[in-house]
């Protein structure tokens, strides 16, 4: 059975990513800056990893045309093949993967037939991505679907069409690797969730899918010692030292987090000169809220199922 | 569709539109005007001077550079074919198709420029056909070699910036007749037109040298390119 393997892959934002994806659905949570776009570009064979090894089955997508032919992909930026009209650009891509269908049939199936006679140069970035998604989903028998933020294109394509096509490919044994920057999208895509944070790979076990993370900004003259102490504290999920005299300490409960920071500092006789909550960005908050809403919805659904005899 | 056919289709699509024929037309008008001006001053040497300087010295390298930039869509050579190779086409085959398309387009363009220059430089009824017969072969070969030359250079540098260096170095180093001019097309083309030879090479040797440069450039473009 085919597996997509990243072995110590380093490229642009990605740092030493080691991961394996078997048949089925996989969602990688994270922003483009965290490296999700690069991850998909590498999986699609659009770029050669600067470090490490990436293989689908036993072959590297970058250096094997036969392997690339079995990959359907949607990257962050989609320059369609050069042609005056969209339909001609699609036909070039279809011929490249050895598919004899017409470009119009691909557009029609996705509900995008109105783009047939649209000049490629007149397409917006999102329109070009929507057309590329239609092309990717039209693949007859892909071994891998590598899709960057497919649900961000709902509106151009119907959500049902995207999810049903993904389901069909998954049922046929394909590896469906998607990225999502919103927890809500990840929940809708389903499957195993993993995460990329600033290029670092977090496997499914370490992904906190629900729960708002609290961060405290701690000012101290001895940040290194305090960080070493806090790294082992049970209520603290992460300690970051951005430099200077400040530490960013993360946890899930504000009261217990502050208590733990103070107790650990006191135990080591480390002076704390300031302690204040670090508020999340609006983007993070929105993503977390989307996740919480999903969790609440799932909880309610489970409770409803339990109530029914 | 084979990879070569896809490469040819890529070249055709990128050269589609009015700008490439318009630039060629402007070039042809410019070399024609140059030929007419020289004919009025020095009728006996007007054809040689127009071909040596205006056509093969300036217009041909600059037009080849612009055509390469257009065919590669301002990218490096390998990156320029990603639009189709990512869907499963073989890179080497697509690149070969692109190179073939570029070489044919440049050979044709070079012939058009030569024809325009000779029409301008020759008085009516003079030995135009003899000069045409002698120069068209050189024009076809030089055009194809320059296309391959810039394509090979486009393999290097960020977004294929090697092209610019190829143009500059050909202008600077190819202008002489020393060993430094040996690897650049300019000196050999000049030799074929009856100008100063590079290292005293005969015209037959210059033809072989040009063909070798073309073959070497083709190898540089294709060798080491993954499937």
Coordinates of C-alpha atoms in Angstrom, one line a residue:
Chain A
X1 CA 0.0 0.0 0.0
X2 CA 1.2 3.5 -0.8
X3 CA 2.4 5.8 1.9
X4 CA 3.5 9.4 1.7
X5 CA 6.6 9.7 3.9
X6 CA 8.4 12.9 5.0
X7 CA 11.8 11.9 6.4
X8 CA 13.6 14.8 8.2
X9 CA 12.3 17.2 5.5
X10 CA 13.6 20.8 5.7
X11 CA 12.4 23.3 3.1
X12 CA 11.6 27.0 3.5
X13 CA 9.5 27.2 6.7
X14 CA 9.5 23.5 7.3
X15 CA 12.0 22.3 9.9
X16 CA 12.9 18.7 10.1
X17 CA 9.5 17.3 9.4
X18 CA 9.1 13.6 9.8
X19 CA 5.6 12.2 9.2
X20 CA 3.8 9.3 7.4
X21 CA 0.4 9.4 5.8
X22 CA -1.4 6.2 4.8
X23 CA -4.6 5.8 2.8
X24 CA -7.4 7.9 4.3
X25 CA -8.0 11.4 5.2
X26 CA -5.4 13.6 7.0
X27 CA -5.7 17.3 7.9
X28 CA -2.8 19.5 8.8
X29 CA -3.8 22.5 10.9
X30 CA -1.7 25.6 10.6
X31 CA -1.3 28.8 8.7
X32 CA 0.6 29.3 5.4
X33 CA 3.4 31.0 7.4
X34 CA 3.7 27.8 9.5
X35 CA 4.6 25.9 6.4
X36 CA 1.3 24.3 5.2
X37 CA 1.7 25.7 1.7
X38 CA 5.2 24.4 1.5
X39 CA 4.1 21.0 2.8
X40 CA 1.6 20.7 0.0
X41 CA 3.9 22.0 -2.7
X42 CA 6.5 19.4 -1.7
X43 CA 3.9 16.5 -1.6
X44 CA 2.7 17.5 -5.1
X45 CA 6.2 17.3 -6.5
X46 CA 6.4 21.0 -7.3
X47 CA 9.6 21.5 -5.4
X48 CA 12.5 19.4 -4.3
X49 CA 13.1 19.3 -0.6
X50 CA 16.3 21.1 0.4
X51 CA 17.0 18.6 3.1
X52 CA 15.6 15.2 3.9
X53 CA 13.6 12.8 1.8
X54 CA 10.0 12.7 0.6
X55 CA 8.6 9.6 -1.1
X56 CA 5.2 8.4 -2.3
X57 CA 5.4 4.6 -2.2
X58 CA 9.1 4.2 -3.1
X59 CA 9.5 7.2 -5.4
X60 CA 10.1 10.9 -5.0
X61 CA 7.3 13.0 -6.6
X62 CA 9.8 15.7 -7.6
X63 CA 11.9 13.4 -9.7
X64 CA 9.5 10.9 -11.0
X65 CA 6.9 11.8 -13.7
X66 CA 4.9 8.6 -13.3
X67 CA 4.4 9.3 -9.6
X68 CA 3.4 12.9 -10.2
X69 CA 0.8 11.6 -12.7
X70 CA -0.9 9.9 -9.8
X71 CA -1.0 13.0 -7.6
X72 CA -3.9 15.5 -7.7
X73 CA -2.9 18.7 -6.1
X74 CA -4.0 22.2 -5.1
X75 CA -1.2 24.5 -4.1
X76 CA -1.4 27.9 -2.4
X77 CA -0.8 29.7 -5.7
X78 CA -2.0 28.1 -8.9
X79 CA -0.5 29.4 -12.1
X80 CA -2.6 27.5 -14.6
X81 CA -0.7 26.2 -17.7
X82 CA -0.3 28.9 -20.3
X83 CA -3.2 29.3 -22.6
X84 CA -5.5 32.1 -23.6
X85 CA -8.7 30.5 -22.3
X86 CA -9.3 28.5 -19.1
X87 CA -10.6 25.5 -21.1
X88 CA -7.4 25.3 -23.1
X89 CA -5.2 25.6 -20.0
X90 CA -7.2 22.7 -18.4
X91 CA -6.7 20.6 -21.5
X92 CA -3.0 21.1 -21.4
X93 CA -2.9 19.9 -17.8
X94 CA -5.2 16.9 -18.6
X95 CA -3.0 15.9 -21.5
X96 CA 0.1 16.1 -19.2
X97 CA -1.5 13.6 -16.9
X98 CA -2.6 11.4 -19.8
X99 CA -6.3 12.2 -19.4
X100 CA -8.3 12.3 -22.7
X101 CA -11.3 14.2 -21.2
X102 CA -12.2 17.7 -22.3
X103 CA -11.6 20.7 -20.1
X104 CA -15.3 21.6 -20.3
X105 CA -16.3 18.3 -18.8
X106 CA -14.1 19.0 -15.8
X107 CA -15.5 22.5 -15.4
X108 CA -19.0 21.3 -15.9
X109 CA -18.8 18.6 -13.2
X110 CA -17.6 21.2 -10.7
X111 CA -20.3 23.7 -11.7
X112 CA -17.7 26.0 -13.2
X113 CA -18.7 25.8 -16.8
X114 CA -19.1 29.6 -16.9
X115 CA -15.3 29.9 -16.8
X116 CA -14.8 28.0 -20.1
X117 CA -14.2 31.0 -22.3
X118 CA -12.7 33.2 -19.6
X119 CA -9.1 34.4 -20.4
X120 CA -6.6 32.9 -17.9
X121 CA -5.0 36.3 -17.4
X122 CA -8.4 37.7 -16.2
X123 CA -8.7 35.1 -13.3
X124 CA -8.2 36.2 -9.7
X125 CA -6.0 34.1 -7.5
X126 CA -9.0 32.4 -5.9
X127 CA -10.7 31.7 -9.2
X128 CA -7.5 30.1 -10.5
X129 CA -7.4 28.0 -7.3
X130 CA -11.0 27.0 -7.7
X131 CA -10.4 25.8 -11.2
X132 CA -7.2 23.9 -10.1
X133 CA -9.3 22.3 -7.3
X134 CA -11.9 21.1 -9.9
X135 CA -9.0 19.7 -11.9
X136 CA -7.5 17.9 -8.9
X137 CA -10.9 16.4 -7.9
X138 CA -11.5 15.2 -11.4
X139 CA -8.5 12.9 -11.3
X140 CA -9.7 9.4 -12.2
X141 CA -7.5 7.4 -9.9
X142 CA -5.2 9.4 -7.7
X143 CA -2.9 7.8 -5.1
X144 CA -2.5 11.1 -3.4
X145 CA -4.6 14.2 -3.2
X146 CA -2.5 17.1 -1.7
X147 CA -4.8 20.0 -1.2
X148 CA -4.0 23.4 0.4
X149 CA -7.1 24.9 2.1
X150 CA -9.7 23.2 -0.2
X151 CA -12.7 24.5 1.9
X152 CA -11.6 28.1 1.5
X153 CA -12.9 27.8 -2.1
X154 CA -16.4 26.9 -1.1
X155 CA -18.5 29.5 -2.8
X156 CA -16.9 28.8 -6.1
X157 CA -17.5 25.1 -5.7
X158 CA -20.2 23.7 -3.6
X159 CA -19.1 22.2 -0.2
X160 CA -21.1 19.0 -1.0
X161 CA -19.2 18.5 -4.3
X162 CA -15.8 19.0 -2.6
X163 CA -16.6 16.7 0.4
X164 CA -18.2 14.0 -1.7
X165 CA -15.4 14.0 -4.2
X166 CA -12.9 13.7 -1.3
X167 CA -15.0 10.9 0.3
X168 CA -15.1 9.0 -3.1
X169 CA -11.3 9.2 -3.5
X170 CA -10.8 8.2 0.2
X171 CA -13.1 5.2 -0.4
X172 CA -11.0 4.2 -3.4
X173 CA -7.9 4.0 -1.2
X174 CA -6.3 7.4 -1.9
X175 CA -4.3 9.4 0.6
X176 CA -6.2 12.6 1.1
X177 CA -3.8 15.2 2.6
X178 CA -5.4 18.6 3.2
X179 CA -4.4 21.7 5.1
X180 CA -6.7 24.0 7.1
X181 CA -6.1 27.2 9.0
X182 CA -9.5 27.0 10.7
X183 CA -10.4 24.3 13.1
X184 CA -13.9 24.3 11.7
X185 CA -12.6 23.4 8.3
X186 CA -10.4 20.7 9.7
X187 CA -13.5 19.2 11.5
X188 CA -15.5 19.3 8.3
X189 CA -12.7 17.6 6.3
X190 CA -12.5 14.9 8.9
X191 CA -9.7 12.3 9.4
X192 CA -6.5 12.4 11.4
X193 CA -5.5 15.9 12.5
X194 CA -1.9 17.0 12.9
X195 CA -0.5 20.4 13.2
X196 CA 2.3 22.6 11.9
X197 CA 3.6 25.4 14.1
X198 CA 6.3 27.7 12.8
X199 CA 7.5 24.9 10.5
X200 CA 7.6 22.3 13.3
X201 CA 5.5 19.2 12.9
X202 CA 3.2 18.2 15.8
X203 CA 1.8 14.8 15.4
X204 CA -1.9 14.0 16.0
X205 CA -1.4 13.0 19.7
X206 CA -0.1 16.5 20.5
X207 CA -2.7 18.5 18.7
X208 CA -4.9 20.4 21.2
X209 CA -8.0 20.5 19.0
X210 CA -10.2 22.1 21.7
X211 CA -9.7 24.5 24.6
X212 CA -8.5 28.0 24.6
X213 CA -4.8 28.4 25.3
X214 CA -3.8 31.0 27.9
X215 CA -0.5 32.8 27.7
X216 CA 1.3 34.8 30.4
X217 CA 4.1 37.3 29.7
X218 CA 6.5 37.0 32.6
X219 CA 9.3 39.5 33.2
X220 CA 12.3 38.4 35.2
X221 CA 16.0 39.1 35.4
X222 CA 16.7 35.4 35.2
X223 CA 14.6 34.1 32.3
X224 CA 16.8 31.2 31.5
X225 CA 16.6 29.7 35.0
X226 CA 12.9 30.3 35.3
X227 CA 12.3 28.7 31.8
X228 CA 14.2 25.6 32.8
X229 CA 12.1 25.3 36.0
X230 CA 8.8 26.0 34.3
X231 CA 9.5 23.5 31.5
X232 CA 8.9 20.7 34.0
X233 CA 5.8 22.2 35.7
X234 CA 2.7 20.1 35.1
X235 CA 0.2 22.9 34.6
X236 CA 2.3 24.5 31.9
X237 CA 2.0 23.4 28.3
X238 CA 4.8 25.6 26.8
X239 CA 7.5 28.0 27.7
X240 CA 8.9 30.4 25.1
X241 CA 11.9 32.7 25.5
X242 CA 11.7 35.3 22.7
X243 CA 14.9 37.0 24.1
X244 CA 15.5 39.7 26.6
X245 CA 14.0 39.4 30.1
X246 CA 10.6 38.1 29.1
X247 CA 9.1 34.6 28.9
X248 CA 5.9 33.5 27.3
X249 CA 4.3 30.8 29.4
X250 CA 1.3 28.9 28.1
X251 CA -1.3 26.8 29.8
X252 CA -5.1 26.1 29.7
X253 CA -6.2 27.7 33.0
X254 CA -5.3 31.2 33.9
X255 CA -5.5 30.9 37.7
X256 CA -3.5 27.6 37.8
X257 CA -0.9 29.0 35.3
X258 CA -0.3 32.1 37.3
X259 CA -0.1 30.2 40.5
X260 CA 2.4 27.7 39.0
X261 CA 4.6 30.5 37.7
X262 CA 4.7 32.3 41.0
X263 CA 5.3 29.0 43.0
X264 CA 8.1 27.9 40.8
X265 CA 9.8 31.3 40.8
X266 CA 9.5 31.4 44.6
X267 CA 11.0 27.9 44.9
X268 CA 14.0 28.9 42.9
X269 CA 14.2 32.4 44.5
X270 CA 13.8 34.0 41.1
X271 CA 12.4 37.5 41.2
X272 CA 9.4 38.3 38.9
X273 CA 9.1 42.0 38.0
X274 CA 6.0 41.8 35.9
X275 CA 3.3 39.3 35.1
X276 CA 0.5 39.9 32.6
X277 CA -1.8 38.0 30.4
X278 CA -0.8 37.9 26.7
X279 CA -4.0 38.2 24.7
X280 CA -4.3 36.1 21.6
X281 CA -4.6 37.6 18.1
X282 CA -8.0 38.0 16.6
X283 CA -7.1 35.3 14.1
X284 CA -6.1 32.8 16.8
X285 CA -9.2 33.7 18.8
X286 CA -11.4 33.1 15.7
X287 CA -9.8 29.8 15.0
X288 CA -10.1 28.7 18.7
X289 CA -13.8 29.8 18.8
X290 CA -14.5 27.9 15.6
X291 CA -13.0 24.8 17.3
X292 CA -15.0 25.3 20.4
X293 CA -18.2 25.7 18.4
X294 CA -17.5 22.5 16.7
X295 CA -16.7 20.7 20.0
X296 CA -20.0 22.1 21.5
X297 CA -21.9 20.9 18.4
X298 CA -20.4 17.4 18.6
X299 CA -21.0 17.2 22.4
X300 CA -24.6 18.2 21.8
X301 CA -25.0 15.6 19.0
X302 CA -23.5 12.9 21.3
X303 CA -25.9 13.9 24.1
X304 CA -28.8 13.7 21.7
X305 CA -27.8 10.3 20.5
X306 CA -27.5 9.1 24.1
X307 CA -31.0 10.4 24.9
X308 CA -32.5 8.5 22.1
X309 CA -33.2 4.9 23.1
Chain B
X1 CA 0.1 14.1 -26.0
X2 CA 3.8 13.5 -25.7
X3 CA 6.1 15.7 -23.6
X4 CA 7.7 17.2 -26.6
X5 CA 4.3 18.2 -28.1
X6 CA 3.4 19.7 -24.7
X7 CA 6.7 21.7 -24.7
X8 CA 5.9 23.0 -28.2
X9 CA 2.4 23.9 -27.1
X10 CA 3.8 25.8 -24.1
X11 CA 6.1 27.8 -26.4
X12 CA 3.3 28.5 -28.8
X13 CA 1.0 29.7 -26.1
X14 CA 3.6 31.9 -24.5
X15 CA 4.5 33.5 -27.8
X16 CA 0.9 34.0 -28.7
X17 CA -0.3 37.6 -29.0
X18 CA 0.8 40.6 -30.9
X19 CA 3.8 41.7 -28.8
X20 CA 6.4 39.1 -30.2
X21 CA 5.5 39.7 -33.9
X22 CA 5.4 43.5 -33.2
X23 CA 8.9 43.5 -31.7
X24 CA 10.1 41.4 -34.6
X25 CA 8.5 43.9 -37.0
X26 CA 10.1 46.8 -35.3
X27 CA 13.4 45.1 -35.4
X28 CA 13.0 44.4 -39.1
X29 CA 12.1 48.0 -39.8
X30 CA 15.1 49.2 -37.8
X31 CA 17.6 47.0 -39.6
X32 CA 16.0 47.9 -42.9
X33 CA 16.4 51.6 -42.1
X34 CA 19.9 51.0 -41.0
X35 CA 20.7 49.2 -44.3
X36 CA 19.2 52.1 -46.3
X37 CA 21.3 54.7 -44.4
X38 CA 24.5 52.7 -45.0
X39 CA 23.7 52.1 -48.6
X40 CA 23.6 55.9 -49.1
X41 CA 27.0 56.4 -47.6
X42 CA 28.9 53.3 -48.6
X43 CA 27.0 51.2 -51.1
X44 CA 29.7 48.5 -51.5
X45 CA 30.0 47.6 -47.8
X46 CA 26.4 48.4 -46.7
X47 CA 25.2 44.8 -46.7
X48 CA 28.2 43.4 -44.7
X49 CA 28.1 46.3 -42.2
X50 CA 24.3 46.0 -41.7
X51 CA 24.4 42.3 -41.2
X52 CA 27.6 42.3 -39.0
X53 CA 26.5 45.1 -36.7
X54 CA 22.8 45.7 -36.8
X55 CA 21.4 42.2 -37.4
X56 CA 23.9 39.7 -35.9
X57 CA 25.7 42.1 -33.6
X58 CA 22.7 43.8 -31.9
X59 CA 19.2 42.7 -33.0
X60 CA 19.7 39.0 -33.0
X61 CA 21.2 38.6 -29.5
X62 CA 18.7 41.1 -28.0
X63 CA 15.7 39.5 -29.7
X64 CA 16.8 36.0 -28.6
X65 CA 17.2 37.3 -25.0
X66 CA 13.6 38.7 -25.1
X67 CA 12.2 35.6 -26.7
X68 CA 13.8 33.4 -24.0
X69 CA 12.5 35.7 -21.3
X70 CA 9.0 35.4 -22.8
X71 CA 9.1 31.6 -23.4
X72 CA 10.4 31.0 -19.8
X73 CA 7.7 33.4 -18.5
X74 CA 10.4 35.3 -16.6
X75 CA 11.3 32.2 -14.6
X76 CA 14.2 29.8 -14.7
X77 CA 14.1 27.3 -17.5
X78 CA 13.1 24.3 -15.2
X79 CA 10.6 26.3 -13.3
X80 CA 9.0 27.6 -16.5
X81 CA 7.6 24.1 -17.4
X82 CA 6.2 23.3 -13.9
X83 CA 2.7 24.2 -15.1
X84 CA 2.5 21.0 -17.0
X85 CA 5.2 18.8 -15.5
X86 CA 3.5 18.8 -12.1
X87 CA 0.6 17.0 -13.7
X88 CA 2.9 14.2 -14.8
X89 CA 4.6 15.2 -18.0
X90 CA 8.3 14.3 -18.2
X91 CA 10.5 17.3 -17.6
X92 CA 13.2 16.5 -20.1
X93 CA 10.7 15.8 -22.9
X94 CA 8.8 19.1 -22.2
X95 CA 12.0 21.0 -22.0
X96 CA 13.2 19.5 -25.3
X97 CA 9.9 20.6 -26.8
X98 CA 10.3 24.2 -25.4
X99 CA 13.9 24.3 -26.8
X100 CA 12.8 23.0 -30.2
X101 CA 10.0 25.6 -30.3
X102 CA 12.4 28.4 -29.3
X103 CA 15.1 27.4 -31.7
X104 CA 12.6 27.2 -34.6
X105 CA 11.1 30.6 -33.7
X106 CA 14.5 32.2 -33.4
X107 CA 15.8 30.7 -36.6
X108 CA 12.8 32.1 -38.5
X109 CA 13.0 35.5 -36.8
X110 CA 16.7 35.7 -37.6
X111 CA 16.0 34.9 -41.3
X112 CA 13.3 37.7 -41.3
X113 CA 15.8 40.2 -39.8
X114 CA 18.5 39.2 -42.3
X115 CA 16.0 39.5 -45.2
X116 CA 14.9 43.0 -44.1
X117 CA 18.5 44.1 -43.6
X118 CA 19.6 42.9 -47.1
X119 CA 16.5 44.5 -48.7
X120 CA 17.5 47.8 -47.2
X121 CA 21.2 47.6 -47.9
X122 CA 21.1 46.4 -51.5
X123 CA 20.2 48.7 -54.4
X124 CA 17.4 47.3 -56.5
X125 CA 18.6 44.7 -59.0
X126 CA 22.0 44.1 -57.4
X127 CA 23.3 40.8 -56.2
X128 CA 20.6 40.4 -53.5
X129 CA 20.0 36.8 -54.2
X130 CA 23.6 35.8 -53.8
X131 CA 23.9 37.6 -50.5
X132 CA 20.6 36.1 -49.3
X133 CA 21.8 32.6 -50.2
X134 CA 25.0 33.1 -48.3
X135 CA 23.5 34.7 -45.3
X136 CA 20.2 32.8 -44.7
X137 CA 22.0 29.6 -43.7
X138 CA 24.1 31.6 -41.2
X139 CA 20.9 33.4 -39.9
X140 CA 19.1 30.1 -39.4
X141 CA 22.0 28.5 -37.5
X142 CA 22.8 31.6 -35.5
X143 CA 19.2 32.1 -34.5
X144 CA 18.8 28.5 -33.3
X145 CA 22.2 28.6 -31.4
X146 CA 21.3 31.9 -29.7
X147 CA 18.0 30.5 -28.6
X148 CA 19.7 27.5 -27.0
X149 CA 22.4 29.7 -25.6
X150 CA 20.0 31.9 -23.6
X151 CA 17.9 28.8 -22.6
X152 CA 21.0 27.2 -21.1
X153 CA 21.8 30.4 -19.3
X154 CA 18.2 30.5 -18.0
X155 CA 19.0 27.4 -16.0
X156 CA 21.1 29.5 -13.6
X157 CA 20.4 32.3 -11.2
X158 CA 17.3 33.3 -9.4
X159 CA 14.4 33.4 -11.9
X160 CA 16.8 32.6 -14.7
X161 CA 18.9 35.7 -14.3
X162 CA 21.7 33.9 -16.0
X163 CA 20.2 35.1 -19.2
X164 CA 21.3 38.7 -18.5
X165 CA 24.8 37.6 -17.8
X166 CA 24.9 35.5 -21.0
X167 CA 23.8 38.6 -23.0
X168 CA 26.4 40.9 -21.3
X169 CA 29.3 38.4 -21.6
X170 CA 28.5 37.7 -25.2
X171 CA 28.6 41.4 -26.0
X172 CA 31.8 42.0 -24.1
X173 CA 33.9 38.9 -24.6
X174 CA 32.5 37.7 -27.9
X175 CA 33.5 41.0 -29.5
X176 CA 37.3 40.1 -29.6
X177 CA 39.2 37.4 -31.5
X178 CA 41.2 35.9 -28.6
X179 CA 40.7 32.7 -26.7
X180 CA 38.3 34.6 -24.5
X181 CA 35.8 34.8 -27.4
X182 CA 35.9 31.1 -28.1
X183 CA 32.9 29.9 -26.0
X184 CA 30.6 32.7 -27.1
X185 CA 28.4 32.6 -30.3
X186 CA 29.1 36.2 -31.4
X187 CA 32.7 35.7 -32.6
X188 CA 31.9 32.6 -34.7
X189 CA 28.8 34.3 -36.2
X190 CA 31.0 37.3 -37.2
X191 CA 33.5 34.9 -38.7
X192 CA 30.8 33.2 -40.8
X193 CA 29.8 36.7 -42.1
X194 CA 33.4 37.3 -43.2
X195 CA 34.5 39.3 -40.2
X196 CA 37.5 38.8 -37.8
X197 CA 37.8 35.1 -36.9
X198 CA 38.2 33.8 -33.4
X199 CA 41.8 32.4 -33.0
X200 CA 42.1 32.4 -36.8
X201 CA 39.6 29.6 -37.2
X202 CA 38.3 29.0 -40.8
X203 CA 34.7 29.5 -41.6
X204 CA 34.1 25.8 -41.7
X205 CA 35.5 25.5 -38.2
X206 CA 33.4 28.4 -37.0
X207 CA 30.3 26.6 -38.3
X208 CA 31.4 23.5 -36.3
X209 CA 32.1 25.7 -33.3
X210 CA 28.6 27.2 -33.4
X211 CA 27.1 23.8 -33.8
X212 CA 29.1 22.6 -30.8
X213 CA 28.0 25.5 -28.7
X214 CA 24.4 24.7 -29.6
X215 CA 24.8 21.0 -28.7
X216 CA 26.6 21.9 -25.4
X217 CA 23.8 24.3 -24.5
X218 CA 21.2 21.6 -25.3
X219 CA 23.1 19.2 -23.0
X220 CA 23.3 21.8 -20.2
X221 CA 19.5 22.3 -20.5
X222 CA 18.6 18.7 -20.3
X223 CA 21.4 17.1 -18.3
X224 CA 20.7 16.8 -14.6
X225 CA 17.1 17.6 -15.1
X226 CA 15.0 15.2 -13.1
X227 CA 12.3 13.1 -14.9

